[in-house]
PDB file of C-alpha atoms in Angstrom:
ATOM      1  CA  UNK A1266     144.516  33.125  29.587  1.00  0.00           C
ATOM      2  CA  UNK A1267     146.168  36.083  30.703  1.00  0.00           C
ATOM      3  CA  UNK A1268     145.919  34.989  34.484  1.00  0.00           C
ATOM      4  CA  UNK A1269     147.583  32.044  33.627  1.00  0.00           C
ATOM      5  CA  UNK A1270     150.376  33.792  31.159  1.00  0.00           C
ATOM      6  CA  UNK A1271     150.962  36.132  34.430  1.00  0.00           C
ATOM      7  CA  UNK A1272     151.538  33.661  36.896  1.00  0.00           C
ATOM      8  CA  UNK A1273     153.952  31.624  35.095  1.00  0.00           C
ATOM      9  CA  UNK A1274     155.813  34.644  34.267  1.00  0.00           C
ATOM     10  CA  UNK A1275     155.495  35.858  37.474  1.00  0.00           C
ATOM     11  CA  UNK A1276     156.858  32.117  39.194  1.00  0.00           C
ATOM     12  CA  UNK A1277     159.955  31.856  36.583  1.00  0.00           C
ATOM     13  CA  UNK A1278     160.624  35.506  37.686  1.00  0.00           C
ATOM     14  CA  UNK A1279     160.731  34.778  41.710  1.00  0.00           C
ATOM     15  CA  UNK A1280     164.203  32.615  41.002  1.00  0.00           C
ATOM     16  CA  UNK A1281     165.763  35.224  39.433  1.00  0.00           C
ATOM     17  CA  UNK A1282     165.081  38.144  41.001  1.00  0.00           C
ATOM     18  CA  UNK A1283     164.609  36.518  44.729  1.00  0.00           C
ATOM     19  CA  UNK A1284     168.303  36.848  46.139  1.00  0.00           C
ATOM     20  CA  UNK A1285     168.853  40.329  44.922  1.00  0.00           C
ATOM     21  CA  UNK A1286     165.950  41.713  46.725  1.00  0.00           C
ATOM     22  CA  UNK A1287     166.891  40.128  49.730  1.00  0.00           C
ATOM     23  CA  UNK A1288     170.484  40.441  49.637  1.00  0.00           C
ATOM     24  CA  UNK A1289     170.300  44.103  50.064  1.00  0.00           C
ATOM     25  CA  UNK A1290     168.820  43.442  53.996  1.00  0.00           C
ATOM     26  CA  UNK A1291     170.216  40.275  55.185  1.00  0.00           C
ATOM     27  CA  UNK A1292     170.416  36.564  53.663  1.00  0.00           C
ATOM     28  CA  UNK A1293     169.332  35.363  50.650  1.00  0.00           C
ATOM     29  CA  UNK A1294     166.219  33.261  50.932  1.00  0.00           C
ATOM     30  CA  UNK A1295     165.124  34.785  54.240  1.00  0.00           C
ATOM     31  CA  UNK A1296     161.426  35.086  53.833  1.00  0.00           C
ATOM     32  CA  UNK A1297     161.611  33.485  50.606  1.00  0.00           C
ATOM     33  CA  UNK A1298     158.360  31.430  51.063  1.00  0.00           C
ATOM     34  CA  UNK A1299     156.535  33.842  51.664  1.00  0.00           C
ATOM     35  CA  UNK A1300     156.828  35.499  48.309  1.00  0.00           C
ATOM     36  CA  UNK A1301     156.932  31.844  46.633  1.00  0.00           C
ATOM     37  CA  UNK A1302     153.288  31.048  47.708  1.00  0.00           C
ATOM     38  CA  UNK A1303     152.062  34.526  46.652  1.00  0.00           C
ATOM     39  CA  UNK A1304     154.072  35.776  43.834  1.00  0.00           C
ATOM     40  CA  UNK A1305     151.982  33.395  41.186  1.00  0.00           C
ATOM     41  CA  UNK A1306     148.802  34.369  42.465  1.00  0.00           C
ATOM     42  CA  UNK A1307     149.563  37.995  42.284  1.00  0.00           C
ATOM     43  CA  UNK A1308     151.471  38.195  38.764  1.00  0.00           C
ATOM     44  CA  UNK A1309     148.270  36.224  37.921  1.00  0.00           C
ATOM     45  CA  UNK A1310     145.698  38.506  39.326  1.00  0.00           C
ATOM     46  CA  UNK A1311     147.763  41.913  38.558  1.00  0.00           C
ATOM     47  CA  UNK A1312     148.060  40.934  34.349  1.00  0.00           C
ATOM     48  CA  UNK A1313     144.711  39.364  34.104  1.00  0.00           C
ATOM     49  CA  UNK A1314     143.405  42.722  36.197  1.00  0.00           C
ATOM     50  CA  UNK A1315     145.538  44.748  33.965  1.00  0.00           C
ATOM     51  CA  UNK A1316     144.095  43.278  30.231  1.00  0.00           C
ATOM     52  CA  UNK A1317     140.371  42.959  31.125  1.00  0.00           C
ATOM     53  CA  UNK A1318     140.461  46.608  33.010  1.00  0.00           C
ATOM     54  CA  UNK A1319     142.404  47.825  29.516  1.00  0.00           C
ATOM     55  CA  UNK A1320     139.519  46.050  27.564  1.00  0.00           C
ATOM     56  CA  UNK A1321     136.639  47.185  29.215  1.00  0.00           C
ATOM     57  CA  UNK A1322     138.099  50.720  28.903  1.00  0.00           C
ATOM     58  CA  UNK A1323     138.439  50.162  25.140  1.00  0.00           C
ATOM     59  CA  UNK A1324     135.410  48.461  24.822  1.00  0.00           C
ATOM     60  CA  UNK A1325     133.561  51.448  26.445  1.00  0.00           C
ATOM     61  CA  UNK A1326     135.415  54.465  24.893  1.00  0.00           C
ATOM     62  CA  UNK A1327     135.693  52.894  21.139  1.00  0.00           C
ATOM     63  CA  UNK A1328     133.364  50.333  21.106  1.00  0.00           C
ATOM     64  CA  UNK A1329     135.304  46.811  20.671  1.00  0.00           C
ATOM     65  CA  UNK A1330     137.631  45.577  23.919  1.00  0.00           C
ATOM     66  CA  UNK A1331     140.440  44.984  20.856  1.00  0.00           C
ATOM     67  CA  UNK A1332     140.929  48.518  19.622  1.00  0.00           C
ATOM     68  CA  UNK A1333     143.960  50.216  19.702  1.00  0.00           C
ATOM     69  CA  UNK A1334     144.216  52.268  23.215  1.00  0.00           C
ATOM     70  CA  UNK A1335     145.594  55.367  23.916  1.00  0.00           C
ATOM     71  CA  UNK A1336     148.337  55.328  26.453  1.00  0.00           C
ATOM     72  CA  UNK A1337     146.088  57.335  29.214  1.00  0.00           C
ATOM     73  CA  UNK A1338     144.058  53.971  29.206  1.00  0.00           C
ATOM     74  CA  UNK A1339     147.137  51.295  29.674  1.00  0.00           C
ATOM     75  CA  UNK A1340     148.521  54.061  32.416  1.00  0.00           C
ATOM     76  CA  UNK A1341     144.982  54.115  34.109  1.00  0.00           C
ATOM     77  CA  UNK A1342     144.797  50.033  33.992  1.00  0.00           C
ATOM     78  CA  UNK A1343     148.259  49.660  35.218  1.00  0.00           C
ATOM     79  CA  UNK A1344     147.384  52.133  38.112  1.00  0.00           C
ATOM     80  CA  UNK A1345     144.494  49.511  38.574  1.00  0.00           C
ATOM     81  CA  UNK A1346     146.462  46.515  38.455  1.00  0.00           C
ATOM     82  CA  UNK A1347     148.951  47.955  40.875  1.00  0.00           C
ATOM     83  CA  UNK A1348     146.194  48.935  43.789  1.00  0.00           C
ATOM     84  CA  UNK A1349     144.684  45.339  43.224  1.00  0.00           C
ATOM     85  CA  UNK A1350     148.435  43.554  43.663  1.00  0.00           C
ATOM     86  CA  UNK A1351     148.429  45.853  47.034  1.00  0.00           C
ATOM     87  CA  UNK A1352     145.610  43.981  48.601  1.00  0.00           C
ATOM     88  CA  UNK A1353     146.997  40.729  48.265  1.00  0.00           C
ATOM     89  CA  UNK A1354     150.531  40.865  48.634  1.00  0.00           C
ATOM     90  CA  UNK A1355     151.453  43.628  52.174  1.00  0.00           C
ATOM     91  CA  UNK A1356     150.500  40.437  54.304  1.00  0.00           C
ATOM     92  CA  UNK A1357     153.775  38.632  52.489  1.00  0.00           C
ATOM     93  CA  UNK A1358     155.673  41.766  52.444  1.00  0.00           C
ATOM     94  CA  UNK A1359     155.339  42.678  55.846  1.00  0.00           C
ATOM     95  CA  UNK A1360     156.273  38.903  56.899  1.00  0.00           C
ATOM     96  CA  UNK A1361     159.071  39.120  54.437  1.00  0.00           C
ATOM     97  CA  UNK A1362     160.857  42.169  55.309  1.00  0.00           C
ATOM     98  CA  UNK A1363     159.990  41.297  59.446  1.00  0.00           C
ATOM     99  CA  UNK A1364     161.934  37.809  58.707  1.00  0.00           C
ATOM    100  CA  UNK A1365     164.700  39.695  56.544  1.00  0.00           C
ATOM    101  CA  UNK A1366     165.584  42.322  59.615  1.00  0.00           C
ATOM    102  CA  UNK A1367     165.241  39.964  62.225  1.00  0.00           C
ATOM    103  CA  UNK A1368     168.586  38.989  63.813  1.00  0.00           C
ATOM    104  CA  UNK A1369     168.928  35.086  64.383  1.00  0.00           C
ATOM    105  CA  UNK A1370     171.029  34.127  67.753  1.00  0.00           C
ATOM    106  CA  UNK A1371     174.350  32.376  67.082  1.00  0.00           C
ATOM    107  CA  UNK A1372     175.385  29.668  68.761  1.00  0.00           C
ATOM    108  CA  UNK A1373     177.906  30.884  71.992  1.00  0.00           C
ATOM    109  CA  UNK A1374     181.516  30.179  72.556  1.00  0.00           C
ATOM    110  CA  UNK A1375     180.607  29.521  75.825  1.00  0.00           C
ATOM    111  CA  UNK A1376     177.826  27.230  74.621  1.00  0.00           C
ATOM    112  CA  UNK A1377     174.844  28.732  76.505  1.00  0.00           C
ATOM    113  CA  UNK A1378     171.937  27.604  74.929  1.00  0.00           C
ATOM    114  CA  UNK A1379     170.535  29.566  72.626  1.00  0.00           C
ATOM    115  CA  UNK A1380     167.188  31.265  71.957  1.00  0.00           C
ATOM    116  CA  UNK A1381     164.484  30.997  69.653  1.00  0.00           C
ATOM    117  CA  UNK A1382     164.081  33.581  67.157  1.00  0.00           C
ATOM    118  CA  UNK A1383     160.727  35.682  67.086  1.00  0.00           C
ATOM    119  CA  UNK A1384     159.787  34.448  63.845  1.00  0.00           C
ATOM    120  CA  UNK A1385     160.059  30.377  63.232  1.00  0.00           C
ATOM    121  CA  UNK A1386     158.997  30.743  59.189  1.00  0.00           C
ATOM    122  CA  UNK A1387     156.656  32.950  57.121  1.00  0.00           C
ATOM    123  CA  UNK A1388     153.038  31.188  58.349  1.00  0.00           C
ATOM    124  CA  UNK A1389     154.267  31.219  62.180  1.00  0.00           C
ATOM    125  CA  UNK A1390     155.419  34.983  61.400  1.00  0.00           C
ATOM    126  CA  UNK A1391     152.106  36.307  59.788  1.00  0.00           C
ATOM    127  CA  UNK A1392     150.241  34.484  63.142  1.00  0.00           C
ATOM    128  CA  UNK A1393     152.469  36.588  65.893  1.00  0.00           C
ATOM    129  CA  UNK A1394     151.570  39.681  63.583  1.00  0.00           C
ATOM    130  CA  UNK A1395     148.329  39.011  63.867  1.00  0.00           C
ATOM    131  CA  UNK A1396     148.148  37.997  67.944  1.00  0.00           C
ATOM    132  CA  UNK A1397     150.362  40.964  68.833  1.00  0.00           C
ATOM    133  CA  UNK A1398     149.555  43.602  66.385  1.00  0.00           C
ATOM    134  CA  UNK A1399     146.172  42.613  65.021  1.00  0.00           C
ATOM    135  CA  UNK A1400     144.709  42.057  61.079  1.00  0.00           C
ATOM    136  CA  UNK A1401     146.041  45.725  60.580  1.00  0.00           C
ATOM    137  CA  UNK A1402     149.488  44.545  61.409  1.00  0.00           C
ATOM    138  CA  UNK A1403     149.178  42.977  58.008  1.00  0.00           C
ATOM    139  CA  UNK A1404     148.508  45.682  56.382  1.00  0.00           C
ATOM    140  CA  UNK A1405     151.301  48.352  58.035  1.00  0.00           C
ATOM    141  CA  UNK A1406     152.912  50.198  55.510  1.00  0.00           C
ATOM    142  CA  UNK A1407     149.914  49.901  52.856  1.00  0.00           C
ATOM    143  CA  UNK A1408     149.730  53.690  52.011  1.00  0.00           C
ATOM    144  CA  UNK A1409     153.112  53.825  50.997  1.00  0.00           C
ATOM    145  CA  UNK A1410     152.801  50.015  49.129  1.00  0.00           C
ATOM    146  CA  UNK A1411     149.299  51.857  47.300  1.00  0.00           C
ATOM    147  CA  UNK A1412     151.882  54.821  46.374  1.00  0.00           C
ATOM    148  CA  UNK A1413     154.783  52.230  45.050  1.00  0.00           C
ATOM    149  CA  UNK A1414     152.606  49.753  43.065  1.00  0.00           C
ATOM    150  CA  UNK A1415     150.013  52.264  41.697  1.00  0.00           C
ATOM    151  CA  UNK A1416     152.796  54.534  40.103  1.00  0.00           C
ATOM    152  CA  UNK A1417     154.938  51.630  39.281  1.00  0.00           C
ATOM    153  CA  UNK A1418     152.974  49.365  37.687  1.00  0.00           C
ATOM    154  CA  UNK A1419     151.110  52.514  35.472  1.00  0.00           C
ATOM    155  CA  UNK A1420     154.781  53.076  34.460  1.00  0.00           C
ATOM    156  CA  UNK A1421     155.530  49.624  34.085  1.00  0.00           C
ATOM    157  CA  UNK A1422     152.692  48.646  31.631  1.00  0.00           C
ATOM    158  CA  UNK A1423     152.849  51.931  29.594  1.00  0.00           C
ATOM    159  CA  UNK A1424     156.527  51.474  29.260  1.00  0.00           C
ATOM    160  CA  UNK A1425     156.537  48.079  28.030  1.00  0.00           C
ATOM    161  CA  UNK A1426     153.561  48.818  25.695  1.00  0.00           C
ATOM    162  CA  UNK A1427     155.395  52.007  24.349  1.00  0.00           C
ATOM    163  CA  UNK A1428     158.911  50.331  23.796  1.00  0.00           C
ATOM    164  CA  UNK A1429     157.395  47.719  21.947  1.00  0.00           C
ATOM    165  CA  UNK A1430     155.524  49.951  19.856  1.00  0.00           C
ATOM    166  CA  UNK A1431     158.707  51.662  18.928  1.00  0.00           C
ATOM    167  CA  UNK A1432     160.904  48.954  18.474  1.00  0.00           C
ATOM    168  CA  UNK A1433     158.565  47.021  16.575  1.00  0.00           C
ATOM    169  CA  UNK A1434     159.000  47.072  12.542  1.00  0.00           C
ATOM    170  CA  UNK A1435     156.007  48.625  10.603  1.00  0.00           C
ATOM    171  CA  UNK A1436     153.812  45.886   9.249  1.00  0.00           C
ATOM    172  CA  UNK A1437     154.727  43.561  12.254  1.00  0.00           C
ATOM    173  CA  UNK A1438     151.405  42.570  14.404  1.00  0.00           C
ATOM    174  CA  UNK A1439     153.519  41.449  17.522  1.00  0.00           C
ATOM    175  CA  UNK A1440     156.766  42.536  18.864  1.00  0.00           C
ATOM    176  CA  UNK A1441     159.869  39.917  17.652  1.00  0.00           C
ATOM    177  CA  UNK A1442     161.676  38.229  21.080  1.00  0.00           C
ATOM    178  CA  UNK A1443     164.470  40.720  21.351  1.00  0.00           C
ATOM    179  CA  UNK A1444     162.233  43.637  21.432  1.00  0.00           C
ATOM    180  CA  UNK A1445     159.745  42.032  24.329  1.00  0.00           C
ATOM    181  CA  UNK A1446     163.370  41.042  26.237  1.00  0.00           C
ATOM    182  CA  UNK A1447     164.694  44.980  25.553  1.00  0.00           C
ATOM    183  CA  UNK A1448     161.217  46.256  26.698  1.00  0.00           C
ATOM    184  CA  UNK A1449     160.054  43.876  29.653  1.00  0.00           C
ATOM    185  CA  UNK A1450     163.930  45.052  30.799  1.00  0.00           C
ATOM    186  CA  UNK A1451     164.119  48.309  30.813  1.00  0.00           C
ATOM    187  CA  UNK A1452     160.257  48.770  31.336  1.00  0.00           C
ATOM    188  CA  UNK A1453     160.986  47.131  35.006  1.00  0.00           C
ATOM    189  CA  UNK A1454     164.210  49.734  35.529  1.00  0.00           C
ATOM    190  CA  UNK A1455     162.008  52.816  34.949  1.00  0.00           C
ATOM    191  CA  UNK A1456     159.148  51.045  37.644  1.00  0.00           C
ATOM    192  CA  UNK A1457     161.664  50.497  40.041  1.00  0.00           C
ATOM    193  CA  UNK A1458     163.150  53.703  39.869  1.00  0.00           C
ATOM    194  CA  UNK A1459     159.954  55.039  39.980  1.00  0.00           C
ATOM    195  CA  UNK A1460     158.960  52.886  43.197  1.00  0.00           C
ATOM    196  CA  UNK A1461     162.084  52.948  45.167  1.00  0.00           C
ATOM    197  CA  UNK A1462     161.473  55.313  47.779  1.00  0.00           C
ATOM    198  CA  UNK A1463     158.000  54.674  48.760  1.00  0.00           C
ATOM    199  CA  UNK A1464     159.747  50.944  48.730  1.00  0.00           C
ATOM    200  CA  UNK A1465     161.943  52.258  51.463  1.00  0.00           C
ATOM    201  CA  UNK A1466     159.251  53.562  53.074  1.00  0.00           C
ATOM    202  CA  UNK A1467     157.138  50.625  52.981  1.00  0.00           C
ATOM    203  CA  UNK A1468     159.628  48.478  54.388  1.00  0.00           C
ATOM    204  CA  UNK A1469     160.752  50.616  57.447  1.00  0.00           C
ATOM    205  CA  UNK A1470     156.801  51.203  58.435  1.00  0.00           C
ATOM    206  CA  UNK A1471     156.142  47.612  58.354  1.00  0.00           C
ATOM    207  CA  UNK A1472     159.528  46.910  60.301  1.00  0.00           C
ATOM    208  CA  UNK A1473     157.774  49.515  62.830  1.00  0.00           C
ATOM    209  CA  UNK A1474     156.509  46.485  65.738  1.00  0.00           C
ATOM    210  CA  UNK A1475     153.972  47.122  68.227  1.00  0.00           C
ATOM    211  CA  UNK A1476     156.358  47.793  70.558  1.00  0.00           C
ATOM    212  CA  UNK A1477     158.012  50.464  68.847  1.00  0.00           C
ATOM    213  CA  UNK A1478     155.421  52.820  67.165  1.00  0.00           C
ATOM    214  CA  UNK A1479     158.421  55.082  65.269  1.00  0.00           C
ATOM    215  CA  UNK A1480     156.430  56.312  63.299  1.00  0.00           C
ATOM    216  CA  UNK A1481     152.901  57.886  62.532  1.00  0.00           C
ATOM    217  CA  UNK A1482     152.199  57.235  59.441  1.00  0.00           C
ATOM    218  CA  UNK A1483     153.487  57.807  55.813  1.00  0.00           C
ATOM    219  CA  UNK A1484     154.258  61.163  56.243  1.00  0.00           C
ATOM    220  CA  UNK A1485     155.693  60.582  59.656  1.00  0.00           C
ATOM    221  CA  UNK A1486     158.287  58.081  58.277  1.00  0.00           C
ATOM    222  CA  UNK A1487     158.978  60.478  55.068  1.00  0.00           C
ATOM    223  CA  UNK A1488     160.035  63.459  57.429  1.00  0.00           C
ATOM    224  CA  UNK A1489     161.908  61.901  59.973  1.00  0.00           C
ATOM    225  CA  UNK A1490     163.082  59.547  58.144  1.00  0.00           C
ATOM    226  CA  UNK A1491     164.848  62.460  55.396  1.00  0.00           C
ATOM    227  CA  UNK A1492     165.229  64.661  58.844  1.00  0.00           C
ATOM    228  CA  UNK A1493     167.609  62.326  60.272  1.00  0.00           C
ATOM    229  CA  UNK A1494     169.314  60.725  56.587  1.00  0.00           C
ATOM    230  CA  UNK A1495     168.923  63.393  53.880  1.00  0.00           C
ATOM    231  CA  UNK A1496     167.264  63.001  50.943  1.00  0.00           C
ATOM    232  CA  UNK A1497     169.428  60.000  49.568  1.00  0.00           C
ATOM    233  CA  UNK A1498     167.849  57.357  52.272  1.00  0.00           C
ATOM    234  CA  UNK A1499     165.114  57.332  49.521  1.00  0.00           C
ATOM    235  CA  UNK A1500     166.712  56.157  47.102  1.00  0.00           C
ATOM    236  CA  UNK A1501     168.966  53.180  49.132  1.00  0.00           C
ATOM    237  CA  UNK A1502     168.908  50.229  47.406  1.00  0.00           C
ATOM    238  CA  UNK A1503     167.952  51.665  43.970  1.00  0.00           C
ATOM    239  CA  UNK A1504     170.914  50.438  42.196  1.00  0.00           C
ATOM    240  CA  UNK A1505     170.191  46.405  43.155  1.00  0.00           C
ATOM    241  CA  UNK A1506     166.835  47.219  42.593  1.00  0.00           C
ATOM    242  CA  UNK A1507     167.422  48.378  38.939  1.00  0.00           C
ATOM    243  CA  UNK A1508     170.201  45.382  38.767  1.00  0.00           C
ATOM    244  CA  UNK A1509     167.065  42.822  39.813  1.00  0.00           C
ATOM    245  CA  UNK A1510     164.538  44.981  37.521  1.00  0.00           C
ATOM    246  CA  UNK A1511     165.994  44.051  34.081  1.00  0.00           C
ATOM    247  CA  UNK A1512     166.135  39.961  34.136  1.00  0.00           C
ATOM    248  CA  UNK A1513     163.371  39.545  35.793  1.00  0.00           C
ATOM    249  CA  UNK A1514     160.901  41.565  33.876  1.00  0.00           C
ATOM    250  CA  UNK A1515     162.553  40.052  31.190  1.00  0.00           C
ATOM    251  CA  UNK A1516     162.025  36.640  32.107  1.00  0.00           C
ATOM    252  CA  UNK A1517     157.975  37.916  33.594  1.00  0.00           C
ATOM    253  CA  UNK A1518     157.101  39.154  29.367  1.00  0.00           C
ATOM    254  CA  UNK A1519     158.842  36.686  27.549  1.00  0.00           C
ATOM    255  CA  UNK A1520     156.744  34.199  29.281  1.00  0.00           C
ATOM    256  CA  UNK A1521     153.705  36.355  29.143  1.00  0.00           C
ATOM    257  CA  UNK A1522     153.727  36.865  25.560  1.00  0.00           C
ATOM    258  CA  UNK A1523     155.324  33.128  24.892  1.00  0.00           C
ATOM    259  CA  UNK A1524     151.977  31.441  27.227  1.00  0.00           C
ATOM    260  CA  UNK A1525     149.883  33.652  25.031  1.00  0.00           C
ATOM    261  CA  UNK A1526     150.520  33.261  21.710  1.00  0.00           C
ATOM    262  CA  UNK A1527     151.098  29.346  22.002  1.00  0.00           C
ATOM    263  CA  UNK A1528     147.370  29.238  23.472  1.00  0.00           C
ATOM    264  CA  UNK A1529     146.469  31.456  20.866  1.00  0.00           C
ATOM    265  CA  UNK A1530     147.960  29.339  18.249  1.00  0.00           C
ATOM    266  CA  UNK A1531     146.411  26.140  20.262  1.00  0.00           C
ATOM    267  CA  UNK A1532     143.113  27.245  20.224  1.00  0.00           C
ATOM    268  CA  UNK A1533     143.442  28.419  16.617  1.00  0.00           C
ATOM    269  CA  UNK A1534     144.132  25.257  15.183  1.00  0.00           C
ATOM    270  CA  UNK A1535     140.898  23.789  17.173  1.00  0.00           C
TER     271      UNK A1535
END
């Protein structure tokens, strides 16, 4: 059930948070399908990965997959969730932030005609990647996406768990509405600050075409890239990021704990 809590959480939070993270590059919905055929398949694999890692953990440390765990285990399953996400979503992410950079002609004054852009949509996109660059072309920037998502989503799910703990009343089993908004909020602010600049990273390796080998690897693209903009290129784009962070994960654990407990409840009264 949690695969299915995850992805519905995860769908609901592609509307929201979709023109923010592409607003900071171009348009809005450049790319956008991309992330709309993946982004329910990975919030469902990443939470259901996330819940039966943390069980298994629990079930082999204390002997029952429902016992209380400590928060090494949620950081260690979060850590898990985040390399698993990796796998399946730097394919979308490198033909999302290709389509975001990529400048579309304009029609002339002088009413020439007017080019084709590289990239025709998100499927035609991933295929040139592939003819031009090979399968590893769908996978350029993946040390730095391993970096952002492992960190991230440890902090993520060990944030969320611990805000809830705290906000929750004694004597309460589950966390009221307000505290899974507050938490789910501000549990996605300290990811994304977390993630931000191996985010940067990420996207400028996987902007890196076969043509244009800039850079290395993810060291490469750390140095030159600080060489050449200071320190504060790192952290571009942190404050829409943090801006996008809060509704969304809002909107990703209300749903998540909403899909849950009505299943519970539904299978209860069975």
């Amino acid at each position: 059930m949690d695969f299915i809590a995850g992805a519905i959480g995860g769908g609901l939070s592609t509307a929201v948070g979709y023109p923010l993270d592409t607003v900071k590059i171009w348009g809005f919905y450049k790319g956008v399908s991309a992330s709309v055929l993946a982004v329910s398949a990975v919030s469902s694999v990443s939470f259901g990965t996330y819940k039966n890692f943390l069980c298994t953990i629990c079930k082999l440390r204390y002997g029952a997959a429902d016992a209380k765990p400590s928060k090494l285990d949620v950081s260690l399953a979060g850590a898990v969730a985040g390399a698993v996400r990796v796998v399946l979503t730097n394919p979308s992410e490198v033909a999302k932030v290709r389509m975001q950079t990529q400048r579309n002609p304009h029609p002339s004054v002088t009413s020439q005609p007017v080019s084709k852009p590289k990239y025709q949509g998100s499927l035609h996109c991933l295929k040139v990647i592939t003819k031009e660059e090979g399968f590893g072309g769908l996978y350029k920037g993946c040390s730095a996406l391993l970096c952002r998502d492992c960190s991230a989503s440890a902090v993520y799910f060990l944030s969320y768990s611990a805000l809830c703990d705290w906000l929750t009343p004694a004597g309460k089993d589950k966390p009221g509405f307000l505290v899974v908004l507050l938490s789910g909020g501000f549990a996605g602010v300290l990811a994304w600050g977390l993630a931000t600049p191996m985010d940067v990273i990420k996207s400028r390796m996987q902007i890196d075409e076969s043509d244009q080998h800039k850079y290395k690897g993810l060291i490469h693209c750390v140095r030159e890239s600080v060489r050449k903009e200071g320190a504060k290129v790192l952290f571009k784009g942190l404050g829409l990021n943090c801006i996008r962070a809060f509704p969304v994960n809002m909107v990703v654990f209300v749903t998540y704990e909403a899909v849950l407990r009505f299943t519970d409840r539904y299978i209860s009264k069975k």
